[in-house]
PDB file of C-alpha atoms in Angstrom:
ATOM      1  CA  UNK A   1      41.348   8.510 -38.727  1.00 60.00           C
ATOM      2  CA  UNK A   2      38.611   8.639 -41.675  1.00 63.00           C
ATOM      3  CA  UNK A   3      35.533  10.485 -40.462  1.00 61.00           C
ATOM      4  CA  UNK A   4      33.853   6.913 -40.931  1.00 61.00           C
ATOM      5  CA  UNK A   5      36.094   5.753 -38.701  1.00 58.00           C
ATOM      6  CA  UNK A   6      35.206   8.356 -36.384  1.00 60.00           C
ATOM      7  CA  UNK A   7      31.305   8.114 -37.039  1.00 54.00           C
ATOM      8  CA  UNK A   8      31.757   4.597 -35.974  1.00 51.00           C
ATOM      9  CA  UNK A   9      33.603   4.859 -32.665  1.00 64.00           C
ATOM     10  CA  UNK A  10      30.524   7.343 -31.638  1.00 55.00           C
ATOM     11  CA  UNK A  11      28.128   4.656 -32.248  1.00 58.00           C
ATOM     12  CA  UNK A  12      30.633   2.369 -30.180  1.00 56.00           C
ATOM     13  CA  UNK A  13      30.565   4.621 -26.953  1.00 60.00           C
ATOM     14  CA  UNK A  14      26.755   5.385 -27.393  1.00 60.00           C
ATOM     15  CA  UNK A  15      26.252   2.031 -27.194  1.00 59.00           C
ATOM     16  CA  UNK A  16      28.080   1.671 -23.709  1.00 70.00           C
ATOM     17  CA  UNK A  17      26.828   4.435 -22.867  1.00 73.00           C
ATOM     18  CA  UNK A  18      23.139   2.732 -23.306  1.00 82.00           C
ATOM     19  CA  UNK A  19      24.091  -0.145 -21.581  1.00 82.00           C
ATOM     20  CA  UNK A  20      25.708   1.489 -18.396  1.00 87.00           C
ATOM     21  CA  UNK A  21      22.154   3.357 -18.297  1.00 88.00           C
ATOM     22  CA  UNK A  22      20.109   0.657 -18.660  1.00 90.00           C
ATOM     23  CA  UNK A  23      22.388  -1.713 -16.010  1.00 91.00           C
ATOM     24  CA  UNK A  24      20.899   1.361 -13.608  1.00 91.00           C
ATOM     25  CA  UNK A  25      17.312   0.890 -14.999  1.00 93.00           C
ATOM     26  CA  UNK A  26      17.671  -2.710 -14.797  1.00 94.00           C
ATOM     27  CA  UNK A  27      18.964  -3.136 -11.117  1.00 95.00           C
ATOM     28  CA  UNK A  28      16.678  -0.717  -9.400  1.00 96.00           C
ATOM     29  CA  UNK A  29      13.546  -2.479 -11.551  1.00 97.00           C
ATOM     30  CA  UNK A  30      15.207  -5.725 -10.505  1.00 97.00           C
ATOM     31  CA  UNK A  31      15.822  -4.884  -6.691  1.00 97.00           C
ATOM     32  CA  UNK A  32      12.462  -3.562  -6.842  1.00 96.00           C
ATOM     33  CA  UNK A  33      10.403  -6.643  -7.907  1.00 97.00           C
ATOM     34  CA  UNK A  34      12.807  -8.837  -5.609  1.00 97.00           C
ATOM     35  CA  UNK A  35      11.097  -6.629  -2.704  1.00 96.00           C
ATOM     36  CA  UNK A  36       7.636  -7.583  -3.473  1.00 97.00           C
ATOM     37  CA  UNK A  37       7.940 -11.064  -4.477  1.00 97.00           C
ATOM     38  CA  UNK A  38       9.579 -11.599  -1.076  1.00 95.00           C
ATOM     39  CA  UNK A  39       5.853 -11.031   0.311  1.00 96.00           C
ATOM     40  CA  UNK A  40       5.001 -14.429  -1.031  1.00 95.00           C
ATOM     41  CA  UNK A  41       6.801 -16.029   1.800  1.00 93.00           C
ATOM     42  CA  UNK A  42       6.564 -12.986   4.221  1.00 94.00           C
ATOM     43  CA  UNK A  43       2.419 -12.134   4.037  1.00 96.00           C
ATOM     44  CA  UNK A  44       1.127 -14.272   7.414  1.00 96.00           C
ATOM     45  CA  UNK A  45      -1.841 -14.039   9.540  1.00 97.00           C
ATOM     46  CA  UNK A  46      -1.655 -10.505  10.157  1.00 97.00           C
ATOM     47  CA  UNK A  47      -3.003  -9.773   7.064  1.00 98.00           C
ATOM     48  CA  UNK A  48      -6.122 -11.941   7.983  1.00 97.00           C
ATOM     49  CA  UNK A  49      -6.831  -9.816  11.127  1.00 97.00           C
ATOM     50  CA  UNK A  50      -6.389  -7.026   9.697  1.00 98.00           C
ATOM     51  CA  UNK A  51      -9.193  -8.021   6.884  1.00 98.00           C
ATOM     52  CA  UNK A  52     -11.025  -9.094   9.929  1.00 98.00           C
ATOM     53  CA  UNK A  53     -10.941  -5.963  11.874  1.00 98.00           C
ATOM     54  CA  UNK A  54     -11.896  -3.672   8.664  1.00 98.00           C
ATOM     55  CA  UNK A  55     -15.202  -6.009   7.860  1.00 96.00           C
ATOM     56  CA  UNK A  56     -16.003  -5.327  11.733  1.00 94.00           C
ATOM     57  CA  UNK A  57     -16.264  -2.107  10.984  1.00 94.00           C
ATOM     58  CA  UNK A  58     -19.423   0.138  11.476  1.00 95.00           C
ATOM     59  CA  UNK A  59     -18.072   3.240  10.565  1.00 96.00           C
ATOM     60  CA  UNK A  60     -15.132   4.976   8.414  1.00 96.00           C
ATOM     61  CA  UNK A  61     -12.155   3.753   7.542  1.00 98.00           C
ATOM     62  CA  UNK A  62      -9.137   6.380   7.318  1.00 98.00           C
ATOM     63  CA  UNK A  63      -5.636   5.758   5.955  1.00 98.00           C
ATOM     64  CA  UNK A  64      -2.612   7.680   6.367  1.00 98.00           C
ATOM     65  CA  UNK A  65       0.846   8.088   6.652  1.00 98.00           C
ATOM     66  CA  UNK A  66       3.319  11.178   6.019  1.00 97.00           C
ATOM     67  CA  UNK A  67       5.859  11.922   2.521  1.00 96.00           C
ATOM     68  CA  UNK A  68       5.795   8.281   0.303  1.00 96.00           C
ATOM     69  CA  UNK A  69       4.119   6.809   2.943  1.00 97.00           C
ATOM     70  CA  UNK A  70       1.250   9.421   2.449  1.00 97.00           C
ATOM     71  CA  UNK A  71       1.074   8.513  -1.078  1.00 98.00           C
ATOM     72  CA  UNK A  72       0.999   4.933  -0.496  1.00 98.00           C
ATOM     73  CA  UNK A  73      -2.230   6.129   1.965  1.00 98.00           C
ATOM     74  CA  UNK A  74      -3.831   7.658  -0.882  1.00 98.00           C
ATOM     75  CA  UNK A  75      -3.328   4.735  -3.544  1.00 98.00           C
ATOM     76  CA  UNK A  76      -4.406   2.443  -0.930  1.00 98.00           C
ATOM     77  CA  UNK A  77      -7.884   4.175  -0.258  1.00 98.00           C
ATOM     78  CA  UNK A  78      -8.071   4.193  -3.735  1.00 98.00           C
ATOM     79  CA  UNK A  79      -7.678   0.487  -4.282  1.00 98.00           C
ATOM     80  CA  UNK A  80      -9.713  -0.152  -1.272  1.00 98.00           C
ATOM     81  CA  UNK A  81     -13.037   2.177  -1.950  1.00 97.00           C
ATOM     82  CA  UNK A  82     -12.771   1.183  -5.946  1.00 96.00           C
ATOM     83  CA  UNK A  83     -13.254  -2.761  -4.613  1.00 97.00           C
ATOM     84  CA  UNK A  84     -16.225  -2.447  -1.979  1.00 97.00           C
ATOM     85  CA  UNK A  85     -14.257  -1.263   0.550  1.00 97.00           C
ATOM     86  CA  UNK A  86     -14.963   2.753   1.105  1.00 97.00           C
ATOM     87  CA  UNK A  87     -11.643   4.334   2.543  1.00 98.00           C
ATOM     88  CA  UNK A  88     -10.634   8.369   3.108  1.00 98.00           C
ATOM     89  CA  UNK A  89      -7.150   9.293   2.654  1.00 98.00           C
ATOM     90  CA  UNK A  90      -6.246  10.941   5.649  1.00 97.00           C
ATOM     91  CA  UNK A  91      -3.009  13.495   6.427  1.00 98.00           C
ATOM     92  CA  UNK A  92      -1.495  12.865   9.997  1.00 98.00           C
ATOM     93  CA  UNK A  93      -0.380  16.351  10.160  1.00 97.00           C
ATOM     94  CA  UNK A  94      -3.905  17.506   9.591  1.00 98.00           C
ATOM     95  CA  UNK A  95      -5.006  15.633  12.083  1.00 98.00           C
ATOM     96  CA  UNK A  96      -2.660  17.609  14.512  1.00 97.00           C
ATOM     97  CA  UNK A  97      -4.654  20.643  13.321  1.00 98.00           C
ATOM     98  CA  UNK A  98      -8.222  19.360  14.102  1.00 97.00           C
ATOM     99  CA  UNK A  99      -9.254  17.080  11.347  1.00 97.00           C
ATOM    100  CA  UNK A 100      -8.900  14.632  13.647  1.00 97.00           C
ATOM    101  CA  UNK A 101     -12.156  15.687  15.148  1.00 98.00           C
ATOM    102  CA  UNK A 102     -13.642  13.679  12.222  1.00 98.00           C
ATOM    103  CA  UNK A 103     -12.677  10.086  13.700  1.00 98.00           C
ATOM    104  CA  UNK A 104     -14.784   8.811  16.071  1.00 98.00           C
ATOM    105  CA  UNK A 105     -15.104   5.435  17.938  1.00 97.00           C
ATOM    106  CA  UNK A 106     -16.759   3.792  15.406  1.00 97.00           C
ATOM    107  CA  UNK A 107     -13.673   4.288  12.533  1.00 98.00           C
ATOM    108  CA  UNK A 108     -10.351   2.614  12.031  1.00 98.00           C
ATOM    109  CA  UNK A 109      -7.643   4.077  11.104  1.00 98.00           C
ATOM    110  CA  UNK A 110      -4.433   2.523   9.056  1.00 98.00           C
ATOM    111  CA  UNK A 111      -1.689   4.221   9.406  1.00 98.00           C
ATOM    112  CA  UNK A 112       1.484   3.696   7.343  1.00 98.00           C
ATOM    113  CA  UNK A 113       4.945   4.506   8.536  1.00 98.00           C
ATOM    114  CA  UNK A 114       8.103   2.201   7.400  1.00 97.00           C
ATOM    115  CA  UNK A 115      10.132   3.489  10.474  1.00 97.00           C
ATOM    116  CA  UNK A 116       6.806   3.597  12.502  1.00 97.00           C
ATOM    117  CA  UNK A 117       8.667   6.955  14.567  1.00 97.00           C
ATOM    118  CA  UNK A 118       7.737   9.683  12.799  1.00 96.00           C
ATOM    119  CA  UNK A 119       5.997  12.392  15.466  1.00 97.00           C
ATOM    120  CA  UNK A 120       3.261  12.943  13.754  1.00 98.00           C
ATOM    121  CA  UNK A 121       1.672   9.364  12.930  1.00 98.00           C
ATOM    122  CA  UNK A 122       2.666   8.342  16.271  1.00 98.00           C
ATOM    123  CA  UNK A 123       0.725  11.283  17.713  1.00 98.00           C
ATOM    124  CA  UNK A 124      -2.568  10.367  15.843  1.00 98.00           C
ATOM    125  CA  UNK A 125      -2.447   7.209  16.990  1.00 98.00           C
ATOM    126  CA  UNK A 126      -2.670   8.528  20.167  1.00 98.00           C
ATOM    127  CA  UNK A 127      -5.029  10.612  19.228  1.00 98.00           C
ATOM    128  CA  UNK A 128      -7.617   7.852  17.242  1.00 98.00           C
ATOM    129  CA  UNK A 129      -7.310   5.842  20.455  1.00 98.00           C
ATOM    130  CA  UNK A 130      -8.641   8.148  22.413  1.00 98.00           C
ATOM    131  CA  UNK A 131     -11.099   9.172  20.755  1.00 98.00           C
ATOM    132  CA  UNK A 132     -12.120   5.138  20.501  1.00 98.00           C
ATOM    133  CA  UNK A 133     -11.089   4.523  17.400  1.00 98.00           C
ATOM    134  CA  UNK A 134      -9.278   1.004  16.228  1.00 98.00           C
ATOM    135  CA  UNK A 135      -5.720   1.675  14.650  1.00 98.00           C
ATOM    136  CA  UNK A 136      -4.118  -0.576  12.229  1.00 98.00           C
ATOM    137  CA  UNK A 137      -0.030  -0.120  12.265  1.00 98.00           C
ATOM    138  CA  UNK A 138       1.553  -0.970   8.828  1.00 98.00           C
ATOM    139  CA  UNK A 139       5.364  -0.405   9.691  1.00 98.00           C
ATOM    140  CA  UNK A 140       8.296  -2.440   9.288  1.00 97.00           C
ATOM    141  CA  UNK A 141       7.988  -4.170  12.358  1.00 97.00           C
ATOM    142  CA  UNK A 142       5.835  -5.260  15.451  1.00 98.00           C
ATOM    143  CA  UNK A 143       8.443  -3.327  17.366  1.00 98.00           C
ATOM    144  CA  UNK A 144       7.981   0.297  16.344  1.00 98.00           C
ATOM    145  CA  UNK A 145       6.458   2.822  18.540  1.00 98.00           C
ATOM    146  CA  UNK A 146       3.765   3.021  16.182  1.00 98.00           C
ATOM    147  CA  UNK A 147       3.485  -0.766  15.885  1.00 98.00           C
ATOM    148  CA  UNK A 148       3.586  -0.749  19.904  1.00 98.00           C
ATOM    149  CA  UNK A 149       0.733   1.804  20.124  1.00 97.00           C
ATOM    150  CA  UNK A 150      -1.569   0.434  17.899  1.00 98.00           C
ATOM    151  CA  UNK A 151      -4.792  -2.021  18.078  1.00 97.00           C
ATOM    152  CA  UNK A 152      -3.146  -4.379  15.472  1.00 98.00           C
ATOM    153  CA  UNK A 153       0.132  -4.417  13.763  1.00 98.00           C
ATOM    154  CA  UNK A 154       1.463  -5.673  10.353  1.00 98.00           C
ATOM    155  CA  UNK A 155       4.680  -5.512   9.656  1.00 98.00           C
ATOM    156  CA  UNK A 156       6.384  -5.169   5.909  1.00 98.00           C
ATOM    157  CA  UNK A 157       9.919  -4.937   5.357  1.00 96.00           C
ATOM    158  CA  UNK A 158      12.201  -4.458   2.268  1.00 96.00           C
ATOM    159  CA  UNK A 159      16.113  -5.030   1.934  1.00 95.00           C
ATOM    160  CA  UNK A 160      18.085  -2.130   1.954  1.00 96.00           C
ATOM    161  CA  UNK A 161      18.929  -2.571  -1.757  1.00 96.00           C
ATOM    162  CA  UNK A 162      14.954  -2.380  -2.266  1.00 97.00           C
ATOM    163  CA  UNK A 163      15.056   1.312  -1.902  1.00 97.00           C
ATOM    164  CA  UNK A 164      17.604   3.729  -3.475  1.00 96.00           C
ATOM    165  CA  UNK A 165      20.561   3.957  -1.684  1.00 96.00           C
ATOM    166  CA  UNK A 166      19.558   2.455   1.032  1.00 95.00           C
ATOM    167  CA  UNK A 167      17.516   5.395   1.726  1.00 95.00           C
ATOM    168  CA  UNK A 168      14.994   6.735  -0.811  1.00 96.00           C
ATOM    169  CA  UNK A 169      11.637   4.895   0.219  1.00 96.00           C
ATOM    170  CA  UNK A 170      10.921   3.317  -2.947  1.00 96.00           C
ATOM    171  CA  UNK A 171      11.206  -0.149  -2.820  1.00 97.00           C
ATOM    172  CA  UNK A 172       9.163  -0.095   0.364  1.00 97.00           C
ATOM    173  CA  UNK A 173       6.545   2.255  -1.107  1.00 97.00           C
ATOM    174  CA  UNK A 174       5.860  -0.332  -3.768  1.00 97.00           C
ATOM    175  CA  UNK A 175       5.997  -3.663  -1.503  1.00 97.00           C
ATOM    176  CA  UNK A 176       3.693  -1.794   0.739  1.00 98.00           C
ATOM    177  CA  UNK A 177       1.281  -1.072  -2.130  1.00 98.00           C
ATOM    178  CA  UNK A 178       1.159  -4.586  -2.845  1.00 98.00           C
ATOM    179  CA  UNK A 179       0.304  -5.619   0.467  1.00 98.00           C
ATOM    180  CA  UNK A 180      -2.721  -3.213   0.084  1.00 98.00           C
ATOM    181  CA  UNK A 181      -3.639  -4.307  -3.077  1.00 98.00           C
ATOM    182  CA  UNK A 182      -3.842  -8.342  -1.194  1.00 98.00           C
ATOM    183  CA  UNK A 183      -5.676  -6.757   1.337  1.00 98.00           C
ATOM    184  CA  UNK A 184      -8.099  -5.421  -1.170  1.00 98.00           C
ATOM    185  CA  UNK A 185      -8.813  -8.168  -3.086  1.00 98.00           C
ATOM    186  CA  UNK A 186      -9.108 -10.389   0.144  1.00 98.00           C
ATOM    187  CA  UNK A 187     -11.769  -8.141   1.488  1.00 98.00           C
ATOM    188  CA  UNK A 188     -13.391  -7.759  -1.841  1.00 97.00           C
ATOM    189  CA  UNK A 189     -13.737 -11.631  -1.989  1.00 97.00           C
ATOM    190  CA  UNK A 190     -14.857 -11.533   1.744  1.00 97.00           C
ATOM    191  CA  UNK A 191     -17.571  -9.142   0.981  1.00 96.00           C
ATOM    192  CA  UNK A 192     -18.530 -10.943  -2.116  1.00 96.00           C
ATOM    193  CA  UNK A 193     -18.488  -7.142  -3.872  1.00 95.00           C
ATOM    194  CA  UNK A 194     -19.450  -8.288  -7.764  1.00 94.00           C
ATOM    195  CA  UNK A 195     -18.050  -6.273 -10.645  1.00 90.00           C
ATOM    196  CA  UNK A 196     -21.616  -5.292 -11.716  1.00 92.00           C
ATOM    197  CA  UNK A 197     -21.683  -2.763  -8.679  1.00 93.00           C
ATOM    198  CA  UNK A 198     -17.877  -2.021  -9.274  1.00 91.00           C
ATOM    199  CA  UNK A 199     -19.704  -0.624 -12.296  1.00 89.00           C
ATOM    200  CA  UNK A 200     -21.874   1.121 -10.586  1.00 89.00           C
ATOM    201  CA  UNK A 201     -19.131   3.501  -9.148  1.00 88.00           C
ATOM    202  CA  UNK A 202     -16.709   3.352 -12.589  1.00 85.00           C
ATOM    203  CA  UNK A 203     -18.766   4.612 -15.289  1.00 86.00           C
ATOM    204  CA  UNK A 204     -16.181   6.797 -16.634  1.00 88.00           C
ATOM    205  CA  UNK A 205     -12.726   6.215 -19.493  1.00 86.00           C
ATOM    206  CA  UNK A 206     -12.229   3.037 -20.877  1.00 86.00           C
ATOM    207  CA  UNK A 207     -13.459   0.763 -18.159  1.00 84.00           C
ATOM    208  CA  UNK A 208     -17.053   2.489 -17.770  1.00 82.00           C
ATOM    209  CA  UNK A 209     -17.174   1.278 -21.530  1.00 83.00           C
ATOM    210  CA  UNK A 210     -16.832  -2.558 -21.029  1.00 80.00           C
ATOM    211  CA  UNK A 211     -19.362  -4.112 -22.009  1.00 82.00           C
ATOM    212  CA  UNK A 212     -18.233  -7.959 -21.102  1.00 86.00           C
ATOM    213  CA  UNK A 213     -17.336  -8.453 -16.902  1.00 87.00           C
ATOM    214  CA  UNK A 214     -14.935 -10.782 -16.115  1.00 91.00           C
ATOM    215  CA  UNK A 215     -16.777 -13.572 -14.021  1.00 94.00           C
ATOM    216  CA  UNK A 216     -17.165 -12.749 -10.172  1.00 93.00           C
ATOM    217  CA  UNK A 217     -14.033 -14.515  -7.773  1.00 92.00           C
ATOM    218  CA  UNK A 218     -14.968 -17.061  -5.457  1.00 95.00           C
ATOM    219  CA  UNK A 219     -16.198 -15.616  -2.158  1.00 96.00           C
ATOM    220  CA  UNK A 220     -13.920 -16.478   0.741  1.00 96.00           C
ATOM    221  CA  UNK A 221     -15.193 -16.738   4.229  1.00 96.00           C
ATOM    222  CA  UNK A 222     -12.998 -14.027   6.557  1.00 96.00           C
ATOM    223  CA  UNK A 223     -13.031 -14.886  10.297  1.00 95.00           C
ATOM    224  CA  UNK A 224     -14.551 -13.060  12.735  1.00 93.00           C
ATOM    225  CA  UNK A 225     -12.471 -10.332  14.395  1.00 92.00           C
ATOM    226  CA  UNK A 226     -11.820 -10.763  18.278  1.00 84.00           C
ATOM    227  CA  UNK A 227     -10.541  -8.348  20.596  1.00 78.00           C
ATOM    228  CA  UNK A 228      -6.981  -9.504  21.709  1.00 66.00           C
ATOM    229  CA  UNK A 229      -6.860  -8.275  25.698  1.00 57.00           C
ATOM    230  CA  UNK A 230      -3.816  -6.179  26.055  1.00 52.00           C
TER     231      UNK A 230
END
């Protein structure tokens, strides 16, 4: 064999060895869109109330959740404060340690948790509801303990294939994202927040250097929230 010959075949397996990598990248970005598109047809009312019970609101609203569901906490406040909505991140297992002392009756609290068991969400639910507090559940069904303990539940649920081996929470981190981000932009509408005082918080990197605003969405009209009797 010629060492073109041999150059050649290299170039040959690098090749498949691109495409068996990118096959990977392609799936998991694949099984990962799949996940939040299915939210078209999956989003329902609960979303409403739950935009409903935030605008009722007189006092704080806190967000939390424990590992990826943490982070999706803290991206969520994030979304939520940066669109007229001011949110805390809040850490469940902090809240077992006294910084739960901050919530008081006037505050809601959403708390994330895909299996909606884990000891220490479940345990500041407790805790927020006695202290008066509303809690929002965002698990991956109405039947969880946390979902079961809570004020008002929304469910969001993934495929297996959504998350990595069946196991990793990312597909689920990322469809529950999205569901923040249409919660954010349905309450952002429903407050009738304009991007001139988005401004007013985002002065900073390239965004604080716009100089033309996109127009201002159409304000939607969000239903009163009503106490459901238990």
């Amino acid at each position: 064999m010629s060492a073109t010959d041999s150059i050649v075949r290299l170039k040959e397996q690098e090749l498949t060895v691109n495409d068996d990598i990118l096959a990977v990248a392609r799936g998991r970005l694949r099984a990962e869109a799949d996940a939040v598109a299915s939210l078209i047809d999956t989003v329902d009312d609960s979303l409403v109330t739950a935009a409903s019970l935030i605008l009722s609101g007189t006092g704080k609203l806190f967000i939390g959740g424990s590992g990826t569901s943490g982070t999706v906490a803290r991206r969520m406040a994030h979304i939520l404060s940066v669109t007229g909505t001011p949110s805390l991140p809040f850490s469940p297992m902090d809240g077992l340690h006294g910084a739960s002392g901050a919530i008081t009756a006037a505050d809601i609290v959403l708390l994330i948790s895909n299996g909606g068991a884990s000891d220490e969400v479940v345990q500041l639910a407790r805790i927020a509801r006695g202290r008066g507090a509303r809690v929002i559940s965002l698990s991956r069904s109405h039947s969880t303990p946390l979902a079961l303990l809570a004020d008002h539940s929304v469910a969001v649920a993934v495929q297996p294939v959504a998350d990595i081996g069946g196991i990793v929470a990312t597909g689920i981190t990322i469809a529950q994202s999205a569901w923040g981000d249409a919660l954010a932009e349905v309450l952002m509408r429903g407050r009738g927040y304009t991007w001139a005082e988005f401004m007013t918080t985002h002065p900073a990197g390239a965004v604080g250097r716009l100089e033309d605003l996109p127009a201002d969405a159409d304000r939607i009209i969000i239903p009163a929230y009503r106490e459901v009797a238990s």
